PDB file of C-alpha atoms in Angstrom:
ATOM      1  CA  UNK A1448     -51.123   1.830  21.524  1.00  0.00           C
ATOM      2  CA  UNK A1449     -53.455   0.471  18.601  1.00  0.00           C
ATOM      3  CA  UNK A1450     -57.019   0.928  18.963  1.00  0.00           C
ATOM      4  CA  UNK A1451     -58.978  -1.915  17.649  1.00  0.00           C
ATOM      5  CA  UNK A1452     -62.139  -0.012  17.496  1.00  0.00           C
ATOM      6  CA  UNK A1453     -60.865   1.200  14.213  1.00  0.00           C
ATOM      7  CA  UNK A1454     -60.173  -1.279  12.189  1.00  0.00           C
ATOM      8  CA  UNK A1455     -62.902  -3.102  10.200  1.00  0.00           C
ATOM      9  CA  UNK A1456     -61.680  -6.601  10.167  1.00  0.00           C
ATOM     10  CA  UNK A1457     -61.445  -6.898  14.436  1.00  0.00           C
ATOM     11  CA  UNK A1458     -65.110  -7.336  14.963  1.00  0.00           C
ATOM     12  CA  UNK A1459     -66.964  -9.840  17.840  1.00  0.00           C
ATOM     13  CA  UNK A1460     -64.752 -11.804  19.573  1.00  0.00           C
ATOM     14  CA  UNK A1461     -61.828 -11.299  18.314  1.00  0.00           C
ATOM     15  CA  UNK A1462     -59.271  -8.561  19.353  1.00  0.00           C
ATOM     16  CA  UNK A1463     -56.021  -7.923  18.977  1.00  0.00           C
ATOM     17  CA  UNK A1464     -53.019  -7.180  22.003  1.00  0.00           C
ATOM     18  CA  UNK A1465     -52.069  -4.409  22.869  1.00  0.00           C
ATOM     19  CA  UNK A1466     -48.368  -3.520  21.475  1.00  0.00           C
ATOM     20  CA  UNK A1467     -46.736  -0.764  22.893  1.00  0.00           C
ATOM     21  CA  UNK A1468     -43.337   0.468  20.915  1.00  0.00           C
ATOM     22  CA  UNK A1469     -40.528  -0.637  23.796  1.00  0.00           C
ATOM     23  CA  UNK A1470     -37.202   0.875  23.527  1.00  0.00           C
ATOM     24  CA  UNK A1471     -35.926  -2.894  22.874  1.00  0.00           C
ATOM     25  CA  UNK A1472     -38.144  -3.676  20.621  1.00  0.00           C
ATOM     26  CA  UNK A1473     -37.205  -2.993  16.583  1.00  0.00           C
ATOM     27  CA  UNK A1474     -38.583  -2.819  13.367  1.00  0.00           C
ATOM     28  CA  UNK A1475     -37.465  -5.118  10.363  1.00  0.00           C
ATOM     29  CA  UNK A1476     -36.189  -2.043   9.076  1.00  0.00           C
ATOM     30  CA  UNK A1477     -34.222  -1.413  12.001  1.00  0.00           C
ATOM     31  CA  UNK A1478     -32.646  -4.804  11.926  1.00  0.00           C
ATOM     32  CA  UNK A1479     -31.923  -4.383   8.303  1.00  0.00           C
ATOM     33  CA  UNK A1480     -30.445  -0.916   8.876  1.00  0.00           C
ATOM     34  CA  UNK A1481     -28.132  -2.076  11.569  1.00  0.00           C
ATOM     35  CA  UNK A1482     -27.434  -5.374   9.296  1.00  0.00           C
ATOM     36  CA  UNK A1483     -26.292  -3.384   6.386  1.00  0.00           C
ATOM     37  CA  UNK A1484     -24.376  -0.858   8.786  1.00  0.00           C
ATOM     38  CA  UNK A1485     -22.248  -3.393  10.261  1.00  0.00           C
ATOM     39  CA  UNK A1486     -21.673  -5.377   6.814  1.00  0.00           C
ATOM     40  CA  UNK A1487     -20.403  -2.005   5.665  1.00  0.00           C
ATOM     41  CA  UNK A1488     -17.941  -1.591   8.589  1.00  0.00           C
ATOM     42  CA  UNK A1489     -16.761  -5.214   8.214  1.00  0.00           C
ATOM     43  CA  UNK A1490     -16.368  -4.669   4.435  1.00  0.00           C
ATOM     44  CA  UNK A1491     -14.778  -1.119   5.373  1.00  0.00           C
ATOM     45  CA  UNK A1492     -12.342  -2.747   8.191  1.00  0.00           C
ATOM     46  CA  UNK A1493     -11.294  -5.654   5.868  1.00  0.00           C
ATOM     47  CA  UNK A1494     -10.391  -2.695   2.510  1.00  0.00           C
ATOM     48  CA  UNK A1495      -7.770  -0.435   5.221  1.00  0.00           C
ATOM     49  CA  UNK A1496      -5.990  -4.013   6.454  1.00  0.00           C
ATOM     50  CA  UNK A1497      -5.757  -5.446   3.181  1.00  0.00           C
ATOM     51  CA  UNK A1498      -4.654  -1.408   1.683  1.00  0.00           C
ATOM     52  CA  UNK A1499      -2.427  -1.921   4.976  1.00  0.00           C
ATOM     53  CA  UNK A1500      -0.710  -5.016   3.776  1.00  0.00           C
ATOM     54  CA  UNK A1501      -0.116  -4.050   0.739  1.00  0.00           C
ATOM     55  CA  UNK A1502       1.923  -0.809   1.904  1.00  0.00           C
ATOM     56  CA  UNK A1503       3.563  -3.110   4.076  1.00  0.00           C
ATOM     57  CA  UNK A1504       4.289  -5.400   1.166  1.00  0.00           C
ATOM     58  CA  UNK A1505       5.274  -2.499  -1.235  1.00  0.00           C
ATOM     59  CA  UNK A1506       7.842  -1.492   1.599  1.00  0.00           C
ATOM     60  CA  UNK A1507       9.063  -4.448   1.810  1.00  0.00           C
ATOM     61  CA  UNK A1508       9.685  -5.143  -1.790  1.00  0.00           C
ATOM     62  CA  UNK A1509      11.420  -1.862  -2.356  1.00  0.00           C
ATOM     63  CA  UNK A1510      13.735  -2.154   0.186  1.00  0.00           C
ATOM     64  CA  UNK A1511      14.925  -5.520  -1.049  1.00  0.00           C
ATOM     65  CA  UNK A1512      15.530  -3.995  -4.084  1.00  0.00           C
ATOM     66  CA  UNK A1513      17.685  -1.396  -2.839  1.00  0.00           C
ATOM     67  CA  UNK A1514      19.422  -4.234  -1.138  1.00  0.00           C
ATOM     68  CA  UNK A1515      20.172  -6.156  -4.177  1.00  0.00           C
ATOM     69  CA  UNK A1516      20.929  -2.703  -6.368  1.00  0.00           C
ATOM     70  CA  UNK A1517      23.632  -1.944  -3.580  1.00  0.00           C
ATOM     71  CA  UNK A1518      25.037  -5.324  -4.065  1.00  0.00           C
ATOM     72  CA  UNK A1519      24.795  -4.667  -7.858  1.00  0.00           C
ATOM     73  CA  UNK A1520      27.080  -1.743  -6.954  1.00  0.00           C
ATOM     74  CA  UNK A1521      29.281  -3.573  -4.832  1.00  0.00           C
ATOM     75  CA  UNK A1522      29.819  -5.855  -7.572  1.00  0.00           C
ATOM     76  CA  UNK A1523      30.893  -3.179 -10.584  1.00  0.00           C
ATOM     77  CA  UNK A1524      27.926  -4.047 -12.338  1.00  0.00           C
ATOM     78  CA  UNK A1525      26.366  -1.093 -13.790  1.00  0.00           C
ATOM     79  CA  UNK A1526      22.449  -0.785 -12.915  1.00  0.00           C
ATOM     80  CA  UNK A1527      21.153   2.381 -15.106  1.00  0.00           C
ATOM     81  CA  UNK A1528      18.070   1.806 -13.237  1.00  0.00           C
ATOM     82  CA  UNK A1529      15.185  -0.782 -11.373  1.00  0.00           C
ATOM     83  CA  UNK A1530      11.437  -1.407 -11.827  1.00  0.00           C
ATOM     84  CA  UNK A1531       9.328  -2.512  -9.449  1.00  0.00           C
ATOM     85  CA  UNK A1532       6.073  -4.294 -10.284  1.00  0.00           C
ATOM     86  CA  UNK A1533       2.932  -5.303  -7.642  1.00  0.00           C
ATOM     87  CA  UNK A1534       1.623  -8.731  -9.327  1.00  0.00           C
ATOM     88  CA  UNK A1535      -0.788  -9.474  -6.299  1.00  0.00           C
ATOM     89  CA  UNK A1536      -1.306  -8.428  -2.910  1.00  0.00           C
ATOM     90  CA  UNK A1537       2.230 -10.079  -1.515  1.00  0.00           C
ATOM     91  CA  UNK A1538       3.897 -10.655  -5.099  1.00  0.00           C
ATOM     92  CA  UNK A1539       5.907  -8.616  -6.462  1.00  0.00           C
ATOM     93  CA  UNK A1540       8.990  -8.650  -8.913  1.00  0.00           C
ATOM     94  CA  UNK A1541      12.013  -6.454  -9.889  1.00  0.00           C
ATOM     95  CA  UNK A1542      13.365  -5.654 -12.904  1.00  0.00           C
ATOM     96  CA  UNK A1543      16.872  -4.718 -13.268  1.00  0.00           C
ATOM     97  CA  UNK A1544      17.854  -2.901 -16.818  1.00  0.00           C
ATOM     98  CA  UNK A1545      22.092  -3.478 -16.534  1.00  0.00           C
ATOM     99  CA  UNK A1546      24.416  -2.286 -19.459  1.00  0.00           C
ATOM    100  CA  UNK A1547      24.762  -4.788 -22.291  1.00  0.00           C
ATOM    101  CA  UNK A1548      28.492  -5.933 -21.660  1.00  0.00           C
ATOM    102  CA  UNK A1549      27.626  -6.666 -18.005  1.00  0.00           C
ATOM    103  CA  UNK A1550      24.490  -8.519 -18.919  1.00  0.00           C
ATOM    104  CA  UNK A1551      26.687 -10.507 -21.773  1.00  0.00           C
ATOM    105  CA  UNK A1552      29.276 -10.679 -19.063  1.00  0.00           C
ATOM    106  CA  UNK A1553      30.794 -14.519 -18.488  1.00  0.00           C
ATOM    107  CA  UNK A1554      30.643 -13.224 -14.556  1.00  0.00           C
ATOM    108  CA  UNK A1555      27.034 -12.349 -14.854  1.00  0.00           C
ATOM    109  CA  UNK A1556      26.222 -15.393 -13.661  1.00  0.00           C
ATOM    110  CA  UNK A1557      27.715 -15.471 -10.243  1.00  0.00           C
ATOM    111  CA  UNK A1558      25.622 -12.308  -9.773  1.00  0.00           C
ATOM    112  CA  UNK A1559      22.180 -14.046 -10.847  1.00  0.00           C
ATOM    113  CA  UNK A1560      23.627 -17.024  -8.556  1.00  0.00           C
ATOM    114  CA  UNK A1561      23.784 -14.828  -5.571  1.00  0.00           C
ATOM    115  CA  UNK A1562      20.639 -12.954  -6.286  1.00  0.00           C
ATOM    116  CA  UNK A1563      18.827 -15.930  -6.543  1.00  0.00           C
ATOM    117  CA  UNK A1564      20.342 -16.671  -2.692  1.00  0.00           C
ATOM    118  CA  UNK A1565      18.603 -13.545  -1.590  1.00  0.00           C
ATOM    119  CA  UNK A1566      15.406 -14.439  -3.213  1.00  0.00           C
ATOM    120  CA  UNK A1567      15.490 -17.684  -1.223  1.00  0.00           C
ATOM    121  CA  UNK A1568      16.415 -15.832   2.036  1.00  0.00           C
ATOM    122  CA  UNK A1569      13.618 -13.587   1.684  1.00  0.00           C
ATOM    123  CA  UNK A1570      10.926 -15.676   0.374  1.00  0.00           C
ATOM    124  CA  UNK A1571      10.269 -17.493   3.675  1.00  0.00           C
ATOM    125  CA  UNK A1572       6.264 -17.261   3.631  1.00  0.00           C
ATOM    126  CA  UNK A1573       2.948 -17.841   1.667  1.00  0.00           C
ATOM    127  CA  UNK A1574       2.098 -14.123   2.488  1.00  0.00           C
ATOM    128  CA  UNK A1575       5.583 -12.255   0.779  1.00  0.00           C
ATOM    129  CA  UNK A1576       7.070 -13.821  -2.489  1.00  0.00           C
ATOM    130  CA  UNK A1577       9.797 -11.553  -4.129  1.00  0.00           C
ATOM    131  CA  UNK A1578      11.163 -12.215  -7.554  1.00  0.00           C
ATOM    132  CA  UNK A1579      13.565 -10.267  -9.965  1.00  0.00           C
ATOM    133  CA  UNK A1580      14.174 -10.409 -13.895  1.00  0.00           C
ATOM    134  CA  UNK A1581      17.879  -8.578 -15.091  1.00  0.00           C
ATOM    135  CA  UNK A1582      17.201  -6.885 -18.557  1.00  0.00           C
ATOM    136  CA  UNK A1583      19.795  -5.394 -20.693  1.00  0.00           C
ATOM    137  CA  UNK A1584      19.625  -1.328 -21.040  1.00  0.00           C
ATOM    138  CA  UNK A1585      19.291  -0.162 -24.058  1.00  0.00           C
ATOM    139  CA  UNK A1586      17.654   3.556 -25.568  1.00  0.00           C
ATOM    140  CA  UNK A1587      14.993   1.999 -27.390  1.00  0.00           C
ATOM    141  CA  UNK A1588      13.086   0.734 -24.200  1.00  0.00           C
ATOM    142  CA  UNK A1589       9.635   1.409 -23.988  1.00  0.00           C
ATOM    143  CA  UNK A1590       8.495   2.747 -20.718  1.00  0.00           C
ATOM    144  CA  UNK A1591       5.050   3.037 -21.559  1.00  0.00           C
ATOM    145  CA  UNK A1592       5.049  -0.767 -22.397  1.00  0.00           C
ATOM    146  CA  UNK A1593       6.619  -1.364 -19.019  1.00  0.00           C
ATOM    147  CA  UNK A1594       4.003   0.758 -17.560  1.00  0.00           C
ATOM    148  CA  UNK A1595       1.719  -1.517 -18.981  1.00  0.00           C
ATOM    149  CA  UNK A1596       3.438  -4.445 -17.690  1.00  0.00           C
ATOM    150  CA  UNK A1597       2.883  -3.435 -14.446  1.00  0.00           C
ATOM    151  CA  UNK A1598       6.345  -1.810 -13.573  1.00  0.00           C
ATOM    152  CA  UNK A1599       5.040   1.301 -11.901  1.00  0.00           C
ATOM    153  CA  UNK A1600       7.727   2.016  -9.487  1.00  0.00           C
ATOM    154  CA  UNK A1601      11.243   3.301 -10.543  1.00  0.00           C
ATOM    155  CA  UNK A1602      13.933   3.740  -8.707  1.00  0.00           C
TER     156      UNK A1602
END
């Protein structure tokens, strides 16, 4: 409780109420506290679903691309290897290095004309969009440039 008698400025008639500290009653700094607390866990929550969706996304991407290497496979082309590469949250593309006479290959095309089918197939949404890119192999490719790129997964 605040005493009035002490302060210099309550004199005569005026006084002031009495204010007892009630356990509902808070501080500014208390409601700034709690303020910045709970935009923290808001800001926290929001970071693990959207870290969430992108694992989900990154799964999802991958195994596409093992899908489509498989049908590579199926198809006698040889795939020395595939790149995957995150471009946003739910975009993401894959690059497959094929040997020179399959890439030069008049058939070639049917398999970019089939791939292209899958990418329509799985591309259903504005929150997944898959894409691919077929590059020929050759030894003077630069990984470090694709690293740059963005093509950080290998498989």
């Amino acid at each position: 409780m605040l005493k009035t008698e002490s302060l210099d400025i309550i004199n005569g008639n005026w006084e002031l109420p009495s204010i007892e500290k009630k356990e509902h009653i808070w501080s500014t700094n208390d409601l700034i506290d709690a303020y910045l607390k709970g935009k923290q866990d808001h800001e926290n929550q929001i970071t693990m679903i959207l870290i969430e969706k992108l694992a989900d996304s990154i799964e999802r991407a991958k195994k596409i691309s093992e899908h489509l290497f498989t049908m590579l496979l199926e198809n006698n082309i040889d795939c020395k290897y595939i790149l995957l590469k995150p471009k946003t949250l739910v975009e993401f593309e894959t690059l497959f290095i094929v040997s020179v006479s399959d890439y030069i290959s008049a058939t070639f095309r049917d398999i970019y004309e089939l791939f292209l089918a899958e990418e329509r197939k799985v591309n259903t949404t504005d929150t997944f969009h898959f894409s691919f890119a077929f590059m020929p192999f050759s030894d003077y490719i630069d990984r470090e440039k694709l690293d740059s790129d963005g093509y950080v997964l290998r498989y």
